[in-house]
Amino acid sequence: MRRDSGYAVREARGEDLDSVRELGLATFPAAYQGVIEPELIHLLLAKWWTKDALIPTIRAGRTFVAEDKSGALLGMCSYGPHEGAYVVWKLYVDVAARGRGVGAALLTAAEDRARGAGVPLRISYTDGNRDAPAFCARQGYVEVGREDQAGMPEVIWMAEVSS
């Protein structure tokens, strides 16, 4: 467990499932409102933020959470293997907890895990996410590619400057 500025970052456990899902249901629409059609946001919530979608990464030890001293969830980060690297697929922080370094601490946990496995870490996000470009730049990541998604904004691929 890692403690910074009144919160702890740790690997998610089964009992975190409901809180992780609730965080996603609250933060994902805010990240893409006005970028992706509301119907598609609802479809993606139903695909990516269900218990069935979240359980595998939690069970595999590939989800980190940040919680405050009372145990309230402040943010989450999940990653998985993809083409010889680990990719951060989800990194979301509660609006009230932003600006406290929670996202950076969650990303650091994923970076440490990737280093331990001897693979690079990448970040993937959908074009139009208001916060992702500046966050990635502050953390030392640069765009290394884009991927077309039929009928949706492109997927942006980021890598550490040193990678």
PDB file of C-alpha atoms in Angstrom:
ATOM      1  CA  MET A   1       0.000   0.000   0.000  1.00  0.00           C
ATOM      2  CA  ARG A   2       1.261   3.445  -0.880  1.00  0.00           C
ATOM      3  CA  ARG A   3       0.227   6.564   1.054  1.00  0.00           C
ATOM      4  CA  ASP A   4       0.394  10.089  -0.359  1.00  0.00           C
ATOM      5  CA  SER A   5      -1.395  13.286   0.644  1.00  0.00           C
ATOM      6  CA  GLY A   6      -4.087  11.645   2.756  1.00  0.00           C
ATOM      7  CA  TYR A   7      -4.875   8.736   0.464  1.00  0.00           C
ATOM      8  CA  ALA A   8      -3.559   5.260  -0.191  1.00  0.00           C
ATOM      9  CA  VAL A   9      -3.029   3.459  -3.501  1.00  0.00           C
ATOM     10  CA  ARG A  10      -3.356  -0.307  -3.440  1.00  0.00           C
ATOM     11  CA  GLU A  11      -4.343  -3.239  -5.578  1.00  0.00           C
ATOM     12  CA  ALA A  12      -8.120  -3.568  -5.820  1.00  0.00           C
ATOM     13  CA  ARG A  13      -9.864  -6.406  -4.002  1.00  0.00           C
ATOM     14  CA  GLY A  14     -13.182  -8.103  -4.635  1.00  0.00           C
ATOM     15  CA  GLU A  15     -14.949  -5.901  -2.111  1.00  0.00           C
ATOM     16  CA  ASP A  16     -13.953  -2.841  -4.191  1.00  0.00           C
ATOM     17  CA  LEU A  17     -16.030  -3.959  -7.184  1.00  0.00           C
ATOM     18  CA  ASP A  18     -19.149  -1.905  -6.443  1.00  0.00           C
ATOM     19  CA  SER A  19     -17.148   1.239  -5.626  1.00  0.00           C
ATOM     20  CA  VAL A  20     -15.015   0.914  -8.774  1.00  0.00           C
ATOM     21  CA  ARG A  21     -18.156   0.492 -10.869  1.00  0.00           C
ATOM     22  CA  GLU A  22     -19.866   3.481  -9.235  1.00  0.00           C
ATOM     23  CA  LEU A  23     -16.782   5.628  -9.851  1.00  0.00           C
ATOM     24  CA  GLY A  24     -16.783   4.665 -13.534  1.00  0.00           C
ATOM     25  CA  LEU A  25     -20.490   5.304 -13.933  1.00  0.00           C
ATOM     26  CA  ALA A  26     -19.961   8.808 -12.509  1.00  0.00           C
ATOM     27  CA  THR A  27     -16.676   9.799 -14.171  1.00  0.00           C
ATOM     28  CA  PHE A  28     -16.763   8.177 -17.616  1.00  0.00           C
ATOM     29  CA  PRO A  29     -19.809  10.150 -18.878  1.00  0.00           C
ATOM     30  CA  ALA A  30     -18.287  13.407 -17.622  1.00  0.00           C
ATOM     31  CA  ALA A  31     -15.045  12.701 -19.515  1.00  0.00           C
ATOM     32  CA  TYR A  32     -16.843  12.191 -22.823  1.00  0.00           C
ATOM     33  CA  GLN A  33     -19.937  14.382 -22.566  1.00  0.00           C
ATOM     34  CA  GLY A  34     -20.180  16.460 -25.737  1.00  0.00           C
ATOM     35  CA  VAL A  35     -17.587  14.286 -27.481  1.00  0.00           C
ATOM     36  CA  ILE A  36     -19.465  11.023 -27.845  1.00  0.00           C
ATOM     37  CA  GLU A  37     -23.210  10.831 -28.432  1.00  0.00           C
ATOM     38  CA  PRO A  38     -25.167  10.147 -25.210  1.00  0.00           C
ATOM     39  CA  GLU A  39     -26.510   6.874 -26.619  1.00  0.00           C
ATOM     40  CA  LEU A  40     -22.965   5.653 -27.244  1.00  0.00           C
ATOM     41  CA  ILE A  41     -21.882   6.705 -23.748  1.00  0.00           C
ATOM     42  CA  HIS A  42     -24.682   4.554 -22.338  1.00  0.00           C
ATOM     43  CA  LEU A  43     -23.665   1.660 -24.589  1.00  0.00           C
ATOM     44  CA  LEU A  44     -20.023   1.920 -23.474  1.00  0.00           C
ATOM     45  CA  LEU A  45     -21.044   2.118 -19.820  1.00  0.00           C
ATOM     46  CA  ALA A  46     -23.047  -1.073 -20.337  1.00  0.00           C
ATOM     47  CA  LYS A  47     -20.017  -2.722 -21.965  1.00  0.00           C
ATOM     48  CA  TRP A  48     -16.998  -1.488 -19.970  1.00  0.00           C
ATOM     49  CA  TRP A  49     -18.381  -0.631 -16.531  1.00  0.00           C
ATOM     50  CA  THR A  50     -20.425  -3.714 -15.656  1.00  0.00           C
ATOM     51  CA  LYS A  51     -19.418  -6.030 -12.854  1.00  0.00           C
ATOM     52  CA  ASP A  52     -18.700  -8.741 -15.439  1.00  0.00           C
ATOM     53  CA  ALA A  53     -16.326  -6.391 -17.290  1.00  0.00           C
ATOM     54  CA  LEU A  54     -14.517  -5.265 -14.134  1.00  0.00           C
ATOM     55  CA  ILE A  55     -14.138  -8.569 -12.295  1.00  0.00           C
ATOM     56  CA  PRO A  56     -11.416 -10.066 -14.546  1.00  0.00           C
ATOM     57  CA  THR A  57      -8.934  -7.204 -14.067  1.00  0.00           C
ATOM     58  CA  ILE A  58      -9.591  -7.080 -10.323  1.00  0.00           C
ATOM     59  CA  ARG A  59      -9.115 -10.850  -9.995  1.00  0.00           C
ATOM     60  CA  ALA A  60      -5.945 -10.695 -12.117  1.00  0.00           C
ATOM     61  CA  GLY A  61      -4.454  -7.982  -9.884  1.00  0.00           C
ATOM     62  CA  ARG A  62      -4.499  -5.427 -12.720  1.00  0.00           C
ATOM     63  CA  THR A  63      -6.672  -2.780 -11.053  1.00  0.00           C
ATOM     64  CA  PHE A  64      -5.428  -0.242  -8.542  1.00  0.00           C
ATOM     65  CA  VAL A  65      -7.569   1.996  -6.366  1.00  0.00           C
ATOM     66  CA  ALA A  66      -6.890   5.128  -4.380  1.00  0.00           C
ATOM     67  CA  GLU A  67      -8.859   5.588  -1.197  1.00  0.00           C
ATOM     68  CA  ASP A  68      -8.974   8.231   1.482  1.00  0.00           C
ATOM     69  CA  LYS A  69      -8.489   7.556   5.202  1.00  0.00           C
ATOM     70  CA  SER A  70     -12.182   6.721   5.602  1.00  0.00           C
ATOM     71  CA  GLY A  71     -11.967   4.121   2.833  1.00  0.00           C
ATOM     72  CA  ALA A  72     -13.875   6.180   0.252  1.00  0.00           C
ATOM     73  CA  LEU A  73     -12.736   5.502  -3.304  1.00  0.00           C
ATOM     74  CA  LEU A  74     -11.029   8.485  -4.940  1.00  0.00           C
ATOM     75  CA  GLY A  75      -9.829   6.905  -8.179  1.00  0.00           C
ATOM     76  CA  MET A  76      -9.036   3.743 -10.089  1.00  0.00           C
ATOM     77  CA  CYS A  77      -6.640   2.527 -12.756  1.00  0.00           C
ATOM     78  CA  SER A  78      -6.777  -0.732 -14.692  1.00  0.00           C
ATOM     79  CA  TYR A  79      -4.343  -2.076 -17.226  1.00  0.00           C
ATOM     80  CA  GLY A  80      -3.755  -5.184 -19.259  1.00  0.00           C
ATOM     81  CA  PRO A  81      -1.333  -6.813 -21.666  1.00  0.00           C
ATOM     82  CA  HIS A  82      -1.462  -5.733 -25.301  1.00  0.00           C
ATOM     83  CA  GLU A  83       1.122  -6.272 -28.042  1.00  0.00           C
ATOM     84  CA  GLY A  84       4.135  -6.714 -25.756  1.00  0.00           C
ATOM     85  CA  ALA A  85       3.246  -3.876 -23.391  1.00  0.00           C
ATOM     86  CA  TYR A  86       0.882  -3.132 -20.542  1.00  0.00           C
ATOM     87  CA  VAL A  87      -1.805  -0.645 -21.505  1.00  0.00           C
ATOM     88  CA  VAL A  88      -3.737   1.571 -19.107  1.00  0.00           C
ATOM     89  CA  TRP A  89      -7.295   1.155 -20.349  1.00  0.00           C
ATOM     90  CA  LYS A  90      -9.032   3.015 -17.530  1.00  0.00           C
ATOM     91  CA  LEU A  91      -7.777   5.748 -15.222  1.00  0.00           C
ATOM     92  CA  TYR A  92     -10.494   7.799 -13.582  1.00  0.00           C
ATOM     93  CA  VAL A  93     -10.469  10.083 -10.537  1.00  0.00           C
ATOM     94  CA  ASP A  94     -13.491  11.419  -8.691  1.00  0.00           C
ATOM     95  CA  VAL A  95     -14.049  15.068  -9.588  1.00  0.00           C
ATOM     96  CA  ALA A  96     -13.755  16.143  -5.930  1.00  0.00           C
ATOM     97  CA  ALA A  97     -10.338  14.451  -5.630  1.00  0.00           C
ATOM     98  CA  ARG A  98      -8.710  15.944  -8.730  1.00  0.00           C
ATOM     99  CA  GLY A  99      -5.629  18.097  -8.317  1.00  0.00           C
ATOM    100  CA  ARG A 100      -4.325  16.039  -5.371  1.00  0.00           C
ATOM    101  CA  GLY A 101      -2.023  13.755  -7.356  1.00  0.00           C
ATOM    102  CA  VAL A 102      -4.374  10.775  -7.234  1.00  0.00           C
ATOM    103  CA  GLY A 103      -4.193  10.090 -10.979  1.00  0.00           C
ATOM    104  CA  ALA A 104      -0.407  10.377 -10.993  1.00  0.00           C
ATOM    105  CA  ALA A 105      -0.121   7.992  -8.021  1.00  0.00           C
ATOM    106  CA  LEU A 106      -2.380   5.452  -9.731  1.00  0.00           C
ATOM    107  CA  LEU A 107      -0.343   5.714 -12.935  1.00  0.00           C
ATOM    108  CA  THR A 108       2.866   5.266 -10.952  1.00  0.00           C
ATOM    109  CA  ALA A 109       1.502   2.015  -9.525  1.00  0.00           C
ATOM    110  CA  ALA A 110       0.874   0.749 -13.077  1.00  0.00           C
ATOM    111  CA  GLU A 111       4.324   1.954 -14.191  1.00  0.00           C
ATOM    112  CA  ASP A 112       5.945   0.094 -11.300  1.00  0.00           C
ATOM    113  CA  ARG A 113       4.063  -3.069 -12.236  1.00  0.00           C
ATOM    114  CA  ALA A 114       5.120  -2.757 -15.904  1.00  0.00           C
ATOM    115  CA  ARG A 115       8.761  -2.189 -14.923  1.00  0.00           C
ATOM    116  CA  GLY A 116       8.609  -5.237 -12.685  1.00  0.00           C
ATOM    117  CA  ALA A 117       7.343  -7.296 -15.624  1.00  0.00           C
ATOM    118  CA  GLY A 118      10.000  -5.813 -17.923  1.00  0.00           C
ATOM    119  CA  VAL A 119       7.497  -4.344 -20.377  1.00  0.00           C
ATOM    120  CA  PRO A 120       6.694  -0.775 -21.423  1.00  0.00           C
ATOM    121  CA  LEU A 121       3.534   0.952 -20.254  1.00  0.00           C
ATOM    122  CA  ARG A 122       1.226   2.654 -22.719  1.00  0.00           C
ATOM    123  CA  ILE A 123      -1.917   4.706 -22.183  1.00  0.00           C
ATOM    124  CA  SER A 124      -4.950   4.474 -24.423  1.00  0.00           C
ATOM    125  CA  TYR A 125      -7.840   6.932 -24.471  1.00  0.00           C
ATOM    126  CA  THR A 126     -10.555   8.069 -26.842  1.00  0.00           C
ATOM    127  CA  ASP A 127      -9.920  11.323 -28.690  1.00  0.00           C
ATOM    128  CA  GLY A 128     -11.893  14.134 -27.132  1.00  0.00           C
ATOM    129  CA  ASN A 129     -11.307  13.166 -23.520  1.00  0.00           C
ATOM    130  CA  ARG A 130     -10.819  16.659 -22.086  1.00  0.00           C
ATOM    131  CA  ASP A 131      -8.375  15.772 -19.339  1.00  0.00           C
ATOM    132  CA  ALA A 132      -6.282  12.973 -20.845  1.00  0.00           C
ATOM    133  CA  PRO A 133      -3.905  14.945 -23.132  1.00  0.00           C
ATOM    134  CA  ALA A 134      -2.696  17.359 -20.447  1.00  0.00           C
ATOM    135  CA  PHE A 135      -2.514  14.613 -17.807  1.00  0.00           C
ATOM    136  CA  CYS A 136      -0.448  12.372 -20.075  1.00  0.00           C
ATOM    137  CA  ALA A 137       1.908  15.231 -20.983  1.00  0.00           C
ATOM    138  CA  ARG A 138       2.438  16.097 -17.287  1.00  0.00           C
ATOM    139  CA  GLN A 139       3.325  12.460 -16.633  1.00  0.00           C
ATOM    140  CA  GLY A 140       5.902  12.347 -19.449  1.00  0.00           C
ATOM    141  CA  TYR A 141       3.860  10.595 -22.136  1.00  0.00           C
ATOM    142  CA  VAL A 142       3.661  11.529 -25.806  1.00  0.00           C
ATOM    143  CA  GLU A 143       1.342  10.464 -28.576  1.00  0.00           C
ATOM    144  CA  VAL A 144       2.719   7.551 -30.579  1.00  0.00           C
ATOM    145  CA  GLY A 145      -0.294   6.660 -32.685  1.00  0.00           C
ATOM    146  CA  ARG A 146      -3.966   6.877 -33.481  1.00  0.00           C
ATOM    147  CA  GLU A 147      -6.417   4.163 -34.320  1.00  0.00           C
ATOM    148  CA  ASP A 148      -9.587   4.662 -36.309  1.00  0.00           C
ATOM    149  CA  GLN A 149     -12.821   3.442 -34.755  1.00  0.00           C
ATOM    150  CA  ALA A 150     -15.671   3.301 -37.195  1.00  0.00           C
ATOM    151  CA  GLY A 151     -18.234   5.916 -36.239  1.00  0.00           C
ATOM    152  CA  MET A 152     -16.387   7.006 -33.110  1.00  0.00           C
ATOM    153  CA  PRO A 153     -13.503   9.303 -32.250  1.00  0.00           C
ATOM    154  CA  GLU A 154     -10.044   7.799 -32.716  1.00  0.00           C
ATOM    155  CA  VAL A 155      -8.172   5.914 -30.011  1.00  0.00           C
ATOM    156  CA  ILE A 156      -5.046   7.814 -28.967  1.00  0.00           C
ATOM    157  CA  TRP A 157      -1.975   5.783 -27.984  1.00  0.00           C
ATOM    158  CA  MET A 158       0.552   7.338 -25.592  1.00  0.00           C
ATOM    159  CA  ALA A 159       4.008   6.137 -24.510  1.00  0.00           C
ATOM    160  CA  GLU A 160       6.565   7.420 -22.035  1.00  0.00           C
ATOM    161  CA  VAL A 161       9.046   9.802 -23.629  1.00  0.00           C
ATOM    162  CA  SER A 162      11.885   7.467 -22.607  1.00  0.00           C
ATOM    163  CA  SER A 163      10.184   4.360 -24.088  1.00  0.00           C
TER     164      SER A 163
END
